[in-house]
PDB file of C-alpha atoms in Angstrom:
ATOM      1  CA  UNK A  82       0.000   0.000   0.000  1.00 41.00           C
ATOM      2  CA  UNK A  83       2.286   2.303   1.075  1.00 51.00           C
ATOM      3  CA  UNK A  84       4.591   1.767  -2.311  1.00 53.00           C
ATOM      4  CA  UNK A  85       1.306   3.081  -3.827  1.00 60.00           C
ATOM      5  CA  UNK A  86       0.873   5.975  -2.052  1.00 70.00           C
ATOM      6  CA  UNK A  87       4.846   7.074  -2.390  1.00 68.00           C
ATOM      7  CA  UNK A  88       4.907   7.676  -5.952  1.00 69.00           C
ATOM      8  CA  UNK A  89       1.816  10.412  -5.803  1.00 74.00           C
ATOM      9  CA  UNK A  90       2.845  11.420  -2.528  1.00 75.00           C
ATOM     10  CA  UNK A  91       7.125  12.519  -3.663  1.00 74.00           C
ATOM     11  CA  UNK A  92       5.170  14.108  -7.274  1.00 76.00           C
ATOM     12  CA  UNK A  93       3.195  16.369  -4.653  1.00 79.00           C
ATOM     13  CA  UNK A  94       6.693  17.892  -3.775  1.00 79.00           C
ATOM     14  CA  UNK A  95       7.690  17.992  -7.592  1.00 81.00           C
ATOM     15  CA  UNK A  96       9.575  14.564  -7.708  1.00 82.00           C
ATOM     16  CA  UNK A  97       9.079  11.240  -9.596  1.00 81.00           C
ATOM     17  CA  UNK A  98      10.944   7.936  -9.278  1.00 79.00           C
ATOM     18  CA  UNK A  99      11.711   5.698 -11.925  1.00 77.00           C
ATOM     19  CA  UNK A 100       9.477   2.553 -12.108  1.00 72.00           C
ATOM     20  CA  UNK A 101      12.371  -0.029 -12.852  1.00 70.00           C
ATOM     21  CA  UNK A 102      13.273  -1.399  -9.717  1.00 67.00           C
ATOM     22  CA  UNK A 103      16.840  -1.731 -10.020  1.00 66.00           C
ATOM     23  CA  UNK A 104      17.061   1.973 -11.240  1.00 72.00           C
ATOM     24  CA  UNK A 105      14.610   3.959  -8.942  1.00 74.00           C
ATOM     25  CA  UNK A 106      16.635   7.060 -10.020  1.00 79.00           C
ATOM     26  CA  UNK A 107      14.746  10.462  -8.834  1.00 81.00           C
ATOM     27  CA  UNK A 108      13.878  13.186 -10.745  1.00 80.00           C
ATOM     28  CA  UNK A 109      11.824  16.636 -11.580  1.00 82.00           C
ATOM     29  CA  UNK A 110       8.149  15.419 -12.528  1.00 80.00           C
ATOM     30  CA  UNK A 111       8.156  15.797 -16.277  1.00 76.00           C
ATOM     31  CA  UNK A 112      11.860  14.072 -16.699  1.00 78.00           C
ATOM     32  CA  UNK A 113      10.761  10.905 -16.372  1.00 75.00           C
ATOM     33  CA  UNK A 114      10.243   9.987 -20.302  1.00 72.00           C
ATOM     34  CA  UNK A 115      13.538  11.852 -21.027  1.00 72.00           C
ATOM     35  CA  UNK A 116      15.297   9.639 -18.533  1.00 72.00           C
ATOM     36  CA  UNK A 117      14.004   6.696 -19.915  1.00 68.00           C
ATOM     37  CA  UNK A 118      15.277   7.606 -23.857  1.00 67.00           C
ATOM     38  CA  UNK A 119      18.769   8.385 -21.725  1.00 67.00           C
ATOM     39  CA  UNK A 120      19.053   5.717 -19.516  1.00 68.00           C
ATOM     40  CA  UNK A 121      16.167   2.404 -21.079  1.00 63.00           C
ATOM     41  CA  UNK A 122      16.475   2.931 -24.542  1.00 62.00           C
ATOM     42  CA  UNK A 123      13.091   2.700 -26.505  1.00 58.00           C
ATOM     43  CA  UNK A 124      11.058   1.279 -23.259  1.00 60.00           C
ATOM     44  CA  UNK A 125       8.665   3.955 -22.245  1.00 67.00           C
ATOM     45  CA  UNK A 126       6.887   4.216 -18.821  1.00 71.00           C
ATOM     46  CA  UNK A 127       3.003   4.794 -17.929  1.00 78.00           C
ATOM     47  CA  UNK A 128       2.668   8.327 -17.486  1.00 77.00           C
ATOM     48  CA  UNK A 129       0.138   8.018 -14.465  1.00 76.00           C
ATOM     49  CA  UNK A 130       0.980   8.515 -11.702  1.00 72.00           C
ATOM     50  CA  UNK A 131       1.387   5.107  -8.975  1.00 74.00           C
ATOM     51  CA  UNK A 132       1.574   3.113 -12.210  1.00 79.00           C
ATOM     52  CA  UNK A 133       4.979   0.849 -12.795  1.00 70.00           C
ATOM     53  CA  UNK A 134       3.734  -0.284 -16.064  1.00 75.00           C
ATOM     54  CA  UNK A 135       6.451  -0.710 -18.687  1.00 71.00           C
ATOM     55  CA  UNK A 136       6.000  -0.175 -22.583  1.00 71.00           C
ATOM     56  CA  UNK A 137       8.144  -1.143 -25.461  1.00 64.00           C
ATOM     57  CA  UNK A 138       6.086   0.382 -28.493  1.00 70.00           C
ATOM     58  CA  UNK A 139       4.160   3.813 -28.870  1.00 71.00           C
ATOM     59  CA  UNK A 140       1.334   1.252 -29.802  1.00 71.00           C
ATOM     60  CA  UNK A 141       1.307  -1.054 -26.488  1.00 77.00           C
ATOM     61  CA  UNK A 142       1.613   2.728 -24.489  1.00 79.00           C
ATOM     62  CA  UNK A 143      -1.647   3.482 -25.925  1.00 78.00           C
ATOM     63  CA  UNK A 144      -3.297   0.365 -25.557  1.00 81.00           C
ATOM     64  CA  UNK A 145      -2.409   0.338 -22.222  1.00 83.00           C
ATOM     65  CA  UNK A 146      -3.952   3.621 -21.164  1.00 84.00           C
ATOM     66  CA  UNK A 147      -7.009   2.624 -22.755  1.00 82.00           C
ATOM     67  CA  UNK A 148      -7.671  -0.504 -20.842  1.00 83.00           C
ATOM     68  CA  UNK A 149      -6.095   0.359 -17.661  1.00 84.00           C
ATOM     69  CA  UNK A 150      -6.676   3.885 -17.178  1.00 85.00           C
ATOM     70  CA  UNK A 151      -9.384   4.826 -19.840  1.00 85.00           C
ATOM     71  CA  UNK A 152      -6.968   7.375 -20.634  1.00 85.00           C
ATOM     72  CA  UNK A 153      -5.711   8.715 -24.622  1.00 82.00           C
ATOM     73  CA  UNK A 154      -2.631  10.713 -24.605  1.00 79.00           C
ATOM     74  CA  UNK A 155      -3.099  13.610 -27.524  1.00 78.00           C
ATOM     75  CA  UNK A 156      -0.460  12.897 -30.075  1.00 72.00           C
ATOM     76  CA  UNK A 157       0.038  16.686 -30.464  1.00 72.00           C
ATOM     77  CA  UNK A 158       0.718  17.945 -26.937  1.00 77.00           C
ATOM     78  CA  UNK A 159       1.046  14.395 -24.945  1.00 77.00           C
ATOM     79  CA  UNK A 160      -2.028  16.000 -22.412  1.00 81.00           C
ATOM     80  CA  UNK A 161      -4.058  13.001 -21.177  1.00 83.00           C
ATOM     81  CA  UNK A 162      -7.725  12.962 -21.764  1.00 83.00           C
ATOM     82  CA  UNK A 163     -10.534  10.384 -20.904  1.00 84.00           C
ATOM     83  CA  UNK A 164     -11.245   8.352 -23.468  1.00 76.00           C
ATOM     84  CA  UNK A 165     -14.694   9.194 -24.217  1.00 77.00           C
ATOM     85  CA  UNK A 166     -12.951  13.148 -24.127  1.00 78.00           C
ATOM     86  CA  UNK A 167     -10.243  12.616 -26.489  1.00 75.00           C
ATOM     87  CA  UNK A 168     -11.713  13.463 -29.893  1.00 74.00           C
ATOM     88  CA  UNK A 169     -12.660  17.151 -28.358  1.00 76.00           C
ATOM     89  CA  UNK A 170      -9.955  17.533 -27.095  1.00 78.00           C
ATOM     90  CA  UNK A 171      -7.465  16.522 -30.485  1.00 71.00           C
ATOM     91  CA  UNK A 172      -9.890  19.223 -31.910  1.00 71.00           C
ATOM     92  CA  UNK A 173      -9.561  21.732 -30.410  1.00 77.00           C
ATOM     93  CA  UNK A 174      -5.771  21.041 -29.302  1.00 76.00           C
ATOM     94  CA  UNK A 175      -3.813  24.404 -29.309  1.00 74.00           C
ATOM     95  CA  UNK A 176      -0.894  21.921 -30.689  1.00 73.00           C
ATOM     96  CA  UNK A 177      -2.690  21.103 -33.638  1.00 67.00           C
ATOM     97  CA  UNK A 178      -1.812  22.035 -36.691  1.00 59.00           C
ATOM     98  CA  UNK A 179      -4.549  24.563 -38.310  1.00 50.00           C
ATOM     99  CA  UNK A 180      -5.363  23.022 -41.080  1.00 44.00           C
ATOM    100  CA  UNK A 181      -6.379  19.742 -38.908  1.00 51.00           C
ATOM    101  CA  UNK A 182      -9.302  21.592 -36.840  1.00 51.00           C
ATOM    102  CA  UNK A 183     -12.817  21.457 -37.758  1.00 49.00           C
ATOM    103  CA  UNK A 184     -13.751  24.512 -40.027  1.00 48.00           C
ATOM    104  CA  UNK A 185     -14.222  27.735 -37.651  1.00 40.00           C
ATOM    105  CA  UNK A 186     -16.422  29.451 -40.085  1.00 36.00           C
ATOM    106  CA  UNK A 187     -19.484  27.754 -38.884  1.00 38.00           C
ATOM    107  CA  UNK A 188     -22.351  28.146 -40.856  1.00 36.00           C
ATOM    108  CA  UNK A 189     -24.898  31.437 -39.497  1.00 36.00           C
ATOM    109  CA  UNK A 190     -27.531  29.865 -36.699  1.00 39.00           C
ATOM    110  CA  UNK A 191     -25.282  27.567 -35.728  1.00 38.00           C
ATOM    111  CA  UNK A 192     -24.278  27.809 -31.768  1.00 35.00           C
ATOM    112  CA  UNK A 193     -21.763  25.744 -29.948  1.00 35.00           C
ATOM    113  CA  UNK A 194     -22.804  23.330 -27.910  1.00 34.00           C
ATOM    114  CA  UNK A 195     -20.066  22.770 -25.651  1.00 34.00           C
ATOM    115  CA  UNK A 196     -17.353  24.816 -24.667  1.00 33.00           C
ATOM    116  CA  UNK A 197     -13.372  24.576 -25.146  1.00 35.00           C
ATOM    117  CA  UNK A 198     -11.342  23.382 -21.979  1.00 35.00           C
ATOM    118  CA  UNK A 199      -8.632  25.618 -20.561  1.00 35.00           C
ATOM    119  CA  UNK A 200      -6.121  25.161 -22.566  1.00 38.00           C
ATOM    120  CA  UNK A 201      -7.328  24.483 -25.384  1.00 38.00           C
ATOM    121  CA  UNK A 202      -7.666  26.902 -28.423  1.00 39.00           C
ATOM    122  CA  UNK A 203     -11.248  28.550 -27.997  1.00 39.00           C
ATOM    123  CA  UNK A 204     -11.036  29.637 -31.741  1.00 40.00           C
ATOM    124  CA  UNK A 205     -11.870  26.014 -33.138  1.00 38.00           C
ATOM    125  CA  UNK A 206     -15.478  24.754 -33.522  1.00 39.00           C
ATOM    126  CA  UNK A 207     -17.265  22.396 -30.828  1.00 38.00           C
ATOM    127  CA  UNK A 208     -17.395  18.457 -31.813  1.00 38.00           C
ATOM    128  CA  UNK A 209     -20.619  17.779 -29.737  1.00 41.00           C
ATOM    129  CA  UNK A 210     -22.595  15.239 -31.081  1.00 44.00           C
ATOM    130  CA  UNK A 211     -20.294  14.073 -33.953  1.00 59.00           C
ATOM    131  CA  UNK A 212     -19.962  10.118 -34.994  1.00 70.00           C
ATOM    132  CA  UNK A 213     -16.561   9.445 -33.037  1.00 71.00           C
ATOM    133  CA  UNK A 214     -16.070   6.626 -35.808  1.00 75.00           C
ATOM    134  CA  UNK A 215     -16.745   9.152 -38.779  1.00 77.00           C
ATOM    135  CA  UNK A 216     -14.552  12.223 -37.222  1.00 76.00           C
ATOM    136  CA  UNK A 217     -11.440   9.768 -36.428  1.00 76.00           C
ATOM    137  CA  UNK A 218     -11.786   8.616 -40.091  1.00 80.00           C
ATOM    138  CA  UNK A 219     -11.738  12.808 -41.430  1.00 78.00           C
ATOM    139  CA  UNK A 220      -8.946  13.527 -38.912  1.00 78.00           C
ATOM    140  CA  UNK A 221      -7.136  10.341 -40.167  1.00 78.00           C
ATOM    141  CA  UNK A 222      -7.510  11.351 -43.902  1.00 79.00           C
ATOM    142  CA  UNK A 223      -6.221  15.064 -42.895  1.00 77.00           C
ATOM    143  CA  UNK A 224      -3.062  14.201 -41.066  1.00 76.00           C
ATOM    144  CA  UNK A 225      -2.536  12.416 -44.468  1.00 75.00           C
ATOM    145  CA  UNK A 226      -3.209  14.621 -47.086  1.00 75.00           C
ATOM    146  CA  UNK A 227      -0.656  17.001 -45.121  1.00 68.00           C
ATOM    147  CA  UNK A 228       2.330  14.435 -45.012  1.00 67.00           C
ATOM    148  CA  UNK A 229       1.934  14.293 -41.167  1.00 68.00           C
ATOM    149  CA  UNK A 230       2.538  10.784 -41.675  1.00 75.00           C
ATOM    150  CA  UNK A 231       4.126   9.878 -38.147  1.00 74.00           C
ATOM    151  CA  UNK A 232       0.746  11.819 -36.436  1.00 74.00           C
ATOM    152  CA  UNK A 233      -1.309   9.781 -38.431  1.00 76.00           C
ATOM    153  CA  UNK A 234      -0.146   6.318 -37.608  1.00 77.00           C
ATOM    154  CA  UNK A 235      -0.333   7.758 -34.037  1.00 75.00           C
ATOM    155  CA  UNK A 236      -4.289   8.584 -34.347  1.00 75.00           C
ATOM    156  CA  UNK A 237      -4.157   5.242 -36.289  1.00 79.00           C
ATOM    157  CA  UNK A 238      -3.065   3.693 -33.315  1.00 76.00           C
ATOM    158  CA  UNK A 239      -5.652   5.535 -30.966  1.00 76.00           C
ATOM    159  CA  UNK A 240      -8.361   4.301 -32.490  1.00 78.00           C
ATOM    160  CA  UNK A 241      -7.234   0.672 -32.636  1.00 77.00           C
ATOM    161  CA  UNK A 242      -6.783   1.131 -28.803  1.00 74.00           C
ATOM    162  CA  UNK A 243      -9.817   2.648 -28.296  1.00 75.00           C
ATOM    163  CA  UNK A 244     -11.791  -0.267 -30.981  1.00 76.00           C
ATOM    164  CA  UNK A 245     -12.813   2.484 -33.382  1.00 76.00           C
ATOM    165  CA  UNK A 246     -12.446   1.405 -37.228  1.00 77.00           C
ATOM    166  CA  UNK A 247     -11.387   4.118 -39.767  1.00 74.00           C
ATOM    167  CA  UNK A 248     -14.303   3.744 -41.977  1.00 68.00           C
ATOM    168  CA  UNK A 249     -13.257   1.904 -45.192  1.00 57.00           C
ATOM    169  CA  UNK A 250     -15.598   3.876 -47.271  1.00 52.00           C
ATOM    170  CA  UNK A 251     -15.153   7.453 -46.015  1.00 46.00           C
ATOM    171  CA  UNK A 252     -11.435   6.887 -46.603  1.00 44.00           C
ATOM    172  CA  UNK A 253     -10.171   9.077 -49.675  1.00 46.00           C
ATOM    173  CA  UNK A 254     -10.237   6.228 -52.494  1.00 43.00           C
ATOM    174  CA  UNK A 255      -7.115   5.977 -55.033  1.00 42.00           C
ATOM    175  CA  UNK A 256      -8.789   5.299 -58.188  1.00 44.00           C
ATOM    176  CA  UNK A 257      -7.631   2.676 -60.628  1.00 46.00           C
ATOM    177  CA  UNK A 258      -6.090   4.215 -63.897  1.00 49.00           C
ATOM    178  CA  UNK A 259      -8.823   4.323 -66.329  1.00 49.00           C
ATOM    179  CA  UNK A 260      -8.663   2.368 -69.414  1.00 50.00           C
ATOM    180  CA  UNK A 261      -6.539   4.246 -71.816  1.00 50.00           C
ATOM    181  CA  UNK A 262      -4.769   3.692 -74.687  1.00 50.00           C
ATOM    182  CA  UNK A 263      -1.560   2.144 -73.040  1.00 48.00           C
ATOM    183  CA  UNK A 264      -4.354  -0.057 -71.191  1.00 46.00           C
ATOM    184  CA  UNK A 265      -5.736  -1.390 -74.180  1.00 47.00           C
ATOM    185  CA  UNK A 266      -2.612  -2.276 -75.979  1.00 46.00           C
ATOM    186  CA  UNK A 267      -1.521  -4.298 -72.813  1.00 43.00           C
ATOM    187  CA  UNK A 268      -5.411  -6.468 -72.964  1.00 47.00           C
ATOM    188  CA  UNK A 269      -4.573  -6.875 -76.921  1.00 46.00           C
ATOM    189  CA  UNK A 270      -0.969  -8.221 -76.440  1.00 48.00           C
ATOM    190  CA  UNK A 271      -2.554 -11.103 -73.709  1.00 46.00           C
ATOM    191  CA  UNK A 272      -5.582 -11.752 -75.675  1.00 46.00           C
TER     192      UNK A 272
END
């Protein structure tokens, strides 16, 4: 009990410990993922606090927030949200590149339902009442029609986590070549 209680009690006075029990190095809260890329190479620890928990890939780190802590860490700023929060909060997530929030221009009559968190940028629009499934497939199909390829295996990975499918048929579709003449000379040279 009390090894519980140590870990949230030492971050109180600004401290953390690493997990590993034959390193239990100290350190300023914050440090504790830099020490690890210094000191454990790729293994990464759970971020919440009084957990031990230690990951190998960004992909088990998320996973294991989901189903331990029902938490999603934003793959823009790191924050932690709950996971029935997160899509608000990627959103409207000051860390965000512009081009990835929902349009601002909203169209007239429309009033937010919900409001921005602190923190958050208070410009973007509200996601209230959105198809989770539907927005995660339009934020996955933005972060890759800007390049931001290593953000949008991270979202890709989210979802997995959190058991939400990018919808096949929403996904931008790369069409087939249509038949030209090149085409045709090809089906005439087999027939």
């Amino acid at each position: 009990m009390q090894e519980n209680i140590l870990p949230a009690h030492l971050a109180s006075h600004g401290i953390e410990i690493c997990p590993i029990p034959t390193c239990r190095a100290e350190m300023a809260v914050g440090d504790l993922s830099s020490h690890f890329a210094r000191q454990h190479g790729d293994t990464e620890a759970c971020p919440e606090i009084g957990c031990i928990e230690e990951l190998q890939t960004e992909s088990q780190l998320h996973r294991h927030l989901v189903e331990f802590h029902s938490l999603v860490r934003c793959p823009f700023c790191g924050e932690l949200s709950e996971s029935d929060t997160w899509m608000q909060h990627i959103t409207t997530c000051s860390a965000c590149p512009e081009r990835l929030r929902p349009d601002r221009t909203s169209r007239e009559g429309n009033t937010p339902t919900s409001t921005a968190r602190a923190g958050t940028n208070p410009g973007a629009s509200p996601i209230s009442g959105s198809d989770p499934q539907e927005l995660a497939t339009t934020l996955y199909q933005q972060l890759q029609s800007t390049e931001n390829l290593e953000a949008a295996n991270t979202h890709k990975q989210l979802c997995a986590a959190l058991g939400l499918q990018l919808n096949p048929r929403s996904q931008k579709r790369t069409a087939s070549p249509a038949p030209g003449p090149r085409n045709q000379k090809i089906r005439l040279r087999t027939l």
